[in-house]
Short mmCIF file of C-alpha atoms in Angstrom, two decimals:
data_model
loop_
_atom_site.label_atom_id
_atom_site.label_comp_id
_atom_site.label_asym_id
_atom_site.label_seq_id
_atom_site.Cartn_x
_atom_site.Cartn_y
_atom_site.Cartn_z
CA UNK A 1 31.79 20.02 -7.29
CA UNK A 2 29.22 21.27 -4.86
CA UNK A 3 27.78 24.76 -4.91
CA UNK A 4 25.71 26.06 -2.03
CA UNK A 5 24.13 29.27 -3.23
CA UNK A 6 21.41 31.50 -1.90
CA UNK A 7 19.38 32.11 -5.04
CA UNK A 8 16.20 33.63 -6.32
CA UNK A 9 16.55 32.18 -9.84
CA UNK A 10 13.03 30.75 -9.68
CA UNK A 11 11.50 33.91 -8.32
CA UNK A 12 11.56 32.49 -4.80
CA UNK A 13 14.21 32.80 -2.16
CA UNK A 14 16.01 29.55 -1.51
CA UNK A 15 19.10 27.39 -1.41
CA UNK A 16 20.49 25.74 -4.55
CA UNK A 17 22.54 22.52 -4.35
CA UNK A 18 24.63 21.27 -7.25
CA UNK A 19 27.35 22.04 -9.75
CA UNK A 20 28.09 25.60 -10.71
CA UNK A 21 25.17 26.93 -12.75
CA UNK A 22 23.07 23.72 -12.47
CA UNK A 23 20.69 23.01 -9.61
CA UNK A 24 20.60 19.25 -8.98
CA UNK A 25 18.53 19.96 -5.92
CA UNK A 26 17.04 23.01 -4.34
CA UNK A 27 15.13 24.18 -1.31
CA UNK A 28 12.91 27.20 -1.79
CA UNK A 29 10.55 29.06 0.44
CA UNK A 30 7.52 30.91 -0.85
CA UNK A 31 5.67 30.74 2.44
CA UNK A 32 5.98 26.92 2.23
CA UNK A 33 9.09 24.74 2.31
CA UNK A 34 9.62 23.08 -1.07
CA UNK A 35 12.35 20.56 -1.89
CA UNK A 36 13.05 19.88 -5.55
CA UNK A 37 15.32 17.68 -7.65
CA UNK A 38 16.73 18.03 -11.18
CA UNK A 39 15.82 21.69 -11.67
CA UNK A 40 16.77 21.67 -15.37
CA UNK A 41 15.24 18.23 -16.18
CA UNK A 42 18.50 16.85 -17.62
CA UNK A 43 18.48 13.60 -15.61
CA UNK A 44 16.03 10.70 -15.94
CA UNK A 45 16.69 9.00 -12.60
CA UNK A 46 16.99 11.71 -9.97
CA UNK A 47 15.58 11.11 -6.50
CA UNK A 48 15.24 12.37 -2.99
CA UNK A 49 16.62 9.68 -0.67
CA UNK A 50 17.23 9.08 3.02
CA UNK A 51 20.15 6.83 3.97
CA UNK A 52 21.06 4.88 7.09
CA UNK A 53 24.05 6.54 8.81
CA UNK A 54 24.76 8.52 5.64
CA UNK A 55 25.72 5.29 3.82
CA UNK A 56 24.46 5.49 0.20
CA UNK A 57 24.43 1.69 -0.06
CA UNK A 58 21.95 1.58 2.82
CA UNK A 59 19.03 3.53 1.39
CA UNK A 60 15.90 3.53 3.56
CA UNK A 61 13.46 5.67 1.59
CA UNK A 62 13.31 7.18 -1.91
CA UNK A 63 11.07 9.57 -3.83
CA UNK A 64 11.89 9.12 -7.50
CA UNK A 65 11.70 12.03 -9.93
CA UNK A 66 8.58 10.35 -11.42
CA UNK A 67 6.81 10.74 -8.06
CA UNK A 68 7.00 7.03 -7.17
CA UNK A 69 7.93 6.34 -3.55
CA UNK A 70 10.10 3.38 -2.59
CA UNK A 71 10.67 1.89 0.85
CA UNK A 72 13.27 -0.87 0.85
CA UNK A 73 13.84 -0.48 -2.91
CA UNK A 74 15.91 1.84 -5.09
CA UNK A 75 13.60 1.18 -8.06
CA UNK A 76 10.01 2.03 -7.07
CA UNK A 77 7.80 0.75 -9.91
CA UNK A 78 4.44 2.07 -8.66
CA UNK A 79 3.17 5.08 -6.70
CA UNK A 80 4.17 3.20 -3.51
CA UNK A 81 6.59 0.26 -3.66
CA UNK A 82 7.49 -1.56 -0.45
CA UNK A 83 10.10 -4.27 -0.79
CA UNK A 84 11.96 -6.63 1.48
CA UNK A 85 15.45 -8.00 1.20
CA UNK A 86 16.22 -11.65 0.51
CA UNK A 87 17.13 -12.08 4.18
CA UNK A 88 13.82 -10.75 5.55
CA UNK A 89 11.96 -13.39 7.57
CA UNK A 90 8.69 -14.47 5.91
CA UNK A 91 6.60 -13.39 8.90
CA UNK A 92 8.00 -9.82 8.92
CA UNK A 93 5.31 -7.18 8.29
CA UNK A 94 5.97 -5.07 5.18
CA UNK A 95 2.87 -2.92 5.59
CA UNK A 96 0.58 -2.43 8.57
CA UNK A 97 -2.45 -0.27 9.33
CA UNK A 98 -3.14 -0.03 13.06
CA UNK A 99 -5.51 1.79 15.38
CA UNK A 100 -4.57 3.38 18.67
CA UNK A 101 -7.18 3.43 21.39
CA UNK A 102 -6.90 6.00 24.19
CA UNK A 103 -3.39 6.82 23.03
CA UNK A 104 -1.80 3.60 24.28
CA UNK A 105 -3.18 0.29 23.02
CA UNK A 106 -2.57 -0.54 19.37
CA UNK A 107 -4.61 -3.05 17.42
CA UNK A 108 -3.71 -4.23 13.93
CA UNK A 109 -6.42 -3.55 11.38
CA UNK A 110 -4.53 -4.90 8.35
CA UNK A 111 -1.06 -6.26 7.65
CA UNK A 112 0.89 -7.62 4.69
CA UNK A 113 3.74 -9.99 5.51
CA UNK A 114 6.92 -10.53 3.50
CA UNK A 115 5.60 -13.93 2.34
CA UNK A 116 2.53 -12.26 0.76
CA UNK A 117 0.00 -13.27 3.42
CA UNK A 118 -2.58 -10.57 4.11
CA UNK A 119 -4.35 -10.28 7.45
CA UNK A 120 -7.42 -8.22 8.27
CA UNK A 121 -7.94 -8.01 12.01
CA UNK A 122 -4.77 -9.99 12.67
CA UNK A 123 -1.05 -9.15 12.79
CA UNK A 124 0.02 -12.73 11.99
CA UNK A 125 -1.96 -14.15 9.03
CA UNK A 126 -1.21 -17.82 8.40
CA UNK A 127 -2.85 -18.03 4.95
CA UNK A 128 -2.93 -15.93 1.79
CA UNK A 129 -5.96 -14.03 3.12
CA UNK A 130 -7.02 -14.31 6.75
CA UNK A 131 -9.94 -12.29 8.08
CA UNK A 132 -10.60 -12.23 11.82
CA UNK A 133 -14.19 -11.34 12.75
CA UNK A 134 -17.12 -11.09 10.38
CA UNK A 135 -16.88 -10.80 6.61
CA UNK A 136 -19.45 -9.53 4.15
CA UNK A 137 -19.64 -9.45 0.35
CA UNK A 138 -22.49 -7.28 -0.90
CA UNK A 139 -24.25 -7.07 -4.24
CA UNK A 140 -23.97 -3.89 -6.29
CA UNK A 141 -27.36 -2.88 -4.86
CA UNK A 142 -25.98 -3.23 -1.31
CA UNK A 143 -27.84 -6.43 -0.39
CA UNK A 144 -26.10 -9.30 1.38
CA UNK A 145 -24.46 -11.66 -1.08
CA UNK A 146 -22.19 -13.67 1.19
CA UNK A 147 -21.72 -13.25 4.93
CA UNK A 148 -19.50 -15.11 7.40
CA UNK A 149 -20.11 -14.41 11.08
CA UNK A 150 -17.63 -14.70 13.96
CA UNK A 151 -18.82 -18.28 14.68
CA UNK A 152 -17.93 -19.36 11.16
CA UNK A 153 -21.55 -19.68 9.99
CA UNK A 154 -22.02 -18.74 6.33
CA UNK A 155 -25.02 -16.85 5.04
CA UNK A 156 -25.88 -16.52 1.37
CA UNK A 157 -28.49 -13.82 0.85
CA UNK A 158 -28.61 -13.14 4.61
CA UNK A 159 -26.48 -11.47 7.27
CA UNK A 160 -28.02 -13.70 9.96
CA UNK A 161 -26.96 -17.29 9.29
CA UNK A 162 -28.46 -19.63 11.94
CA UNK A 163 -26.58 -22.79 10.88
CA UNK A 164 -23.24 -23.69 9.29
CA UNK A 165 -24.82 -22.71 5.96
CA UNK A 166 -27.98 -20.61 5.64
CA UNK A 167 -29.29 -19.79 2.15
CA UNK A 168 -32.07 -17.24 1.78
CA UNK A 169 -33.86 -16.68 -1.53
CA UNK A 170 -35.10 -13.36 -2.80
CA UNK A 171 -38.81 -14.11 -2.37
CA UNK A 172 -39.31 -14.92 -6.04
CA UNK A 173 -40.39 -18.45 -7.01
CA UNK A 174 -36.98 -19.41 -8.41
CA UNK A 175 -34.31 -21.90 -7.43
CA UNK A 176 -32.54 -20.97 -4.22
CA UNK A 177 -29.93 -23.66 -4.70
CA UNK A 178 -28.73 -25.34 -7.92
CA UNK A 179 -26.07 -27.79 -8.94
CA UNK A 180 -25.24 -27.41 -12.61
CA UNK A 181 -23.51 -29.70 -15.06
CA UNK A 182 -20.62 -28.53 -17.22
CA UNK A 183 -23.16 -27.45 -19.86
CA UNK A 184 -25.25 -25.46 -17.33
CA UNK A 185 -28.14 -27.90 -17.19
CA UNK A 186 -29.79 -28.19 -13.77
CA UNK A 187 -28.80 -31.42 -11.98
CA UNK A 188 -30.43 -30.65 -8.65
#
């Protein structure tokens, strides 16, 4: 049974969808357009879904009653769940953040592939984490902890490595470099 009723049961003018007397879904307007599901809270698994060609077995997008959003999944388990099918190629992007310059050129800022590889500055990461460009890890005080420049030089304690590995101390008369044994005694 489907009932299409113009209603003001909630104090707002709107359209109620569902069985007689029960609103499974509703659209109301109080100056905004609001779409709701499970008006009487009797169902535990209601959702708002968009299907491909109206085919319920080909769901594209879902907002679960809990507020979780699913893309490619009918069971979103977090605020945003993006899933691929078993037939998705491993190099297919599941999630991409891109930047458009001058309205035409697009550059990938970050992507997550179906195989789990994450790329920053690349659309085709070939390892678990691939960063194109410079990379910096800072201390909680904001000082350079670890820095890798675009040439591949690594700086520890400096953002200006001048060799493959540049280590800069903090100016205090302490060890800049140590090799420790398994019991934390200084070997070098």
